Coordinates of C-alpha atoms in Angstrom, one line a residue:
X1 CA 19.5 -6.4 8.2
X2 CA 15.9 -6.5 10.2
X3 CA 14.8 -3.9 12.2
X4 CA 13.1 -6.4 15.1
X5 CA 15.2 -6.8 18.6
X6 CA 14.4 -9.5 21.6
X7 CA 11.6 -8.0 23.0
X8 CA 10.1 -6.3 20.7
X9 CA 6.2 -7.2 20.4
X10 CA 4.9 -7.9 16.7
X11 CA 1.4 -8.3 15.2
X12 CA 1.5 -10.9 12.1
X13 CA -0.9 -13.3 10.2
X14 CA -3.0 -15.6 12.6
X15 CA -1.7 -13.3 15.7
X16 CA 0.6 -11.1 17.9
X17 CA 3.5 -11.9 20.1
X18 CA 7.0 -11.5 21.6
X19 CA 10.1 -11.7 19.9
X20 CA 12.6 -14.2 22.1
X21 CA 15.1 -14.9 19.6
X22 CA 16.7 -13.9 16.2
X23 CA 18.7 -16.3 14.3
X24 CA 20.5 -15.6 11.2
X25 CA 20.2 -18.0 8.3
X26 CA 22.4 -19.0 5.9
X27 CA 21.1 -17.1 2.9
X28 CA 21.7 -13.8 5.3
X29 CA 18.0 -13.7 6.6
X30 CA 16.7 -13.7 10.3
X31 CA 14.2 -16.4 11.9
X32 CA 12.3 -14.5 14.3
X33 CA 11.0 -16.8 17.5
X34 CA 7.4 -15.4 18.4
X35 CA 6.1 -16.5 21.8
X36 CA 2.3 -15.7 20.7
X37 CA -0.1 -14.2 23.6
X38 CA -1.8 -17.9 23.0
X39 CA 1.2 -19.2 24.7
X40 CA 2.8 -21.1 21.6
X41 CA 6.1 -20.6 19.8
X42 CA 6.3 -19.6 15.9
X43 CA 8.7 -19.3 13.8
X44 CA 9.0 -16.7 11.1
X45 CA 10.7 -15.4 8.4
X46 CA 11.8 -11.5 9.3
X47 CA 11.5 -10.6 5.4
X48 CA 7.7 -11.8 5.6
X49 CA 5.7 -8.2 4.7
X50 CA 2.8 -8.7 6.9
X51 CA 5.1 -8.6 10.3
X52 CA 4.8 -5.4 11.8
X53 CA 6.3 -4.2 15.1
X54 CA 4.4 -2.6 17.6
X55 CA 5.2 -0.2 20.1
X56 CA 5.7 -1.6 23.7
X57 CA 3.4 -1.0 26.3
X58 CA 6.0 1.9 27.9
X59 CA 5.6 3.7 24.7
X60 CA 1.8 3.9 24.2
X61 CA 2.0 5.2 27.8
X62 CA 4.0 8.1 27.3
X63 CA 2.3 9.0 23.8
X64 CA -0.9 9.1 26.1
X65 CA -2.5 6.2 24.4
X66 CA -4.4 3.9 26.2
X67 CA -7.8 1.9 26.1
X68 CA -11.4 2.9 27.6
X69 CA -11.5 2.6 31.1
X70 CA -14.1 -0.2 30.6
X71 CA -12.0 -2.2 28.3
X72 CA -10.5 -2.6 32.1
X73 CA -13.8 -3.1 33.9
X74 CA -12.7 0.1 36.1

């Protein structure tokens, strides 16, 4: 069994995005559906070791994490 839900946000090889879907294959695996932040759909193996999850917007706000002020030109 993964660990990823719909949702979650992930950071692979070639980019980061939005998991939309999970499907369960055959041979007991899940096909993650990544909407990428480049606005294109990818399809990828859950097992693949460089997928990692990151933590949702929500959660970097209550740990107190955020970016420089003038990463948003404030």
């Amino acid at each position: 069994m993964n660990n990823f839900e719909i949702g979650d946000y992930v950071k692979f090889a070639g980019g980061r995005g939005e998991i939309t879907k999970i499907e369960q294959r055959p041979n007991g695996g899940h096909l993650l559906h990544v909407y990428t932040s480049e606005g294109q759909l990818r399809k990828l193996p859950s097992g693949l070791p460089h997928i990692e999850k990151l933590d949702s917007l929500v959660d970097r706000l209550a740990a107190g994490q955020s970016d420089a002020p003038l990463h948003y030109d404030l």
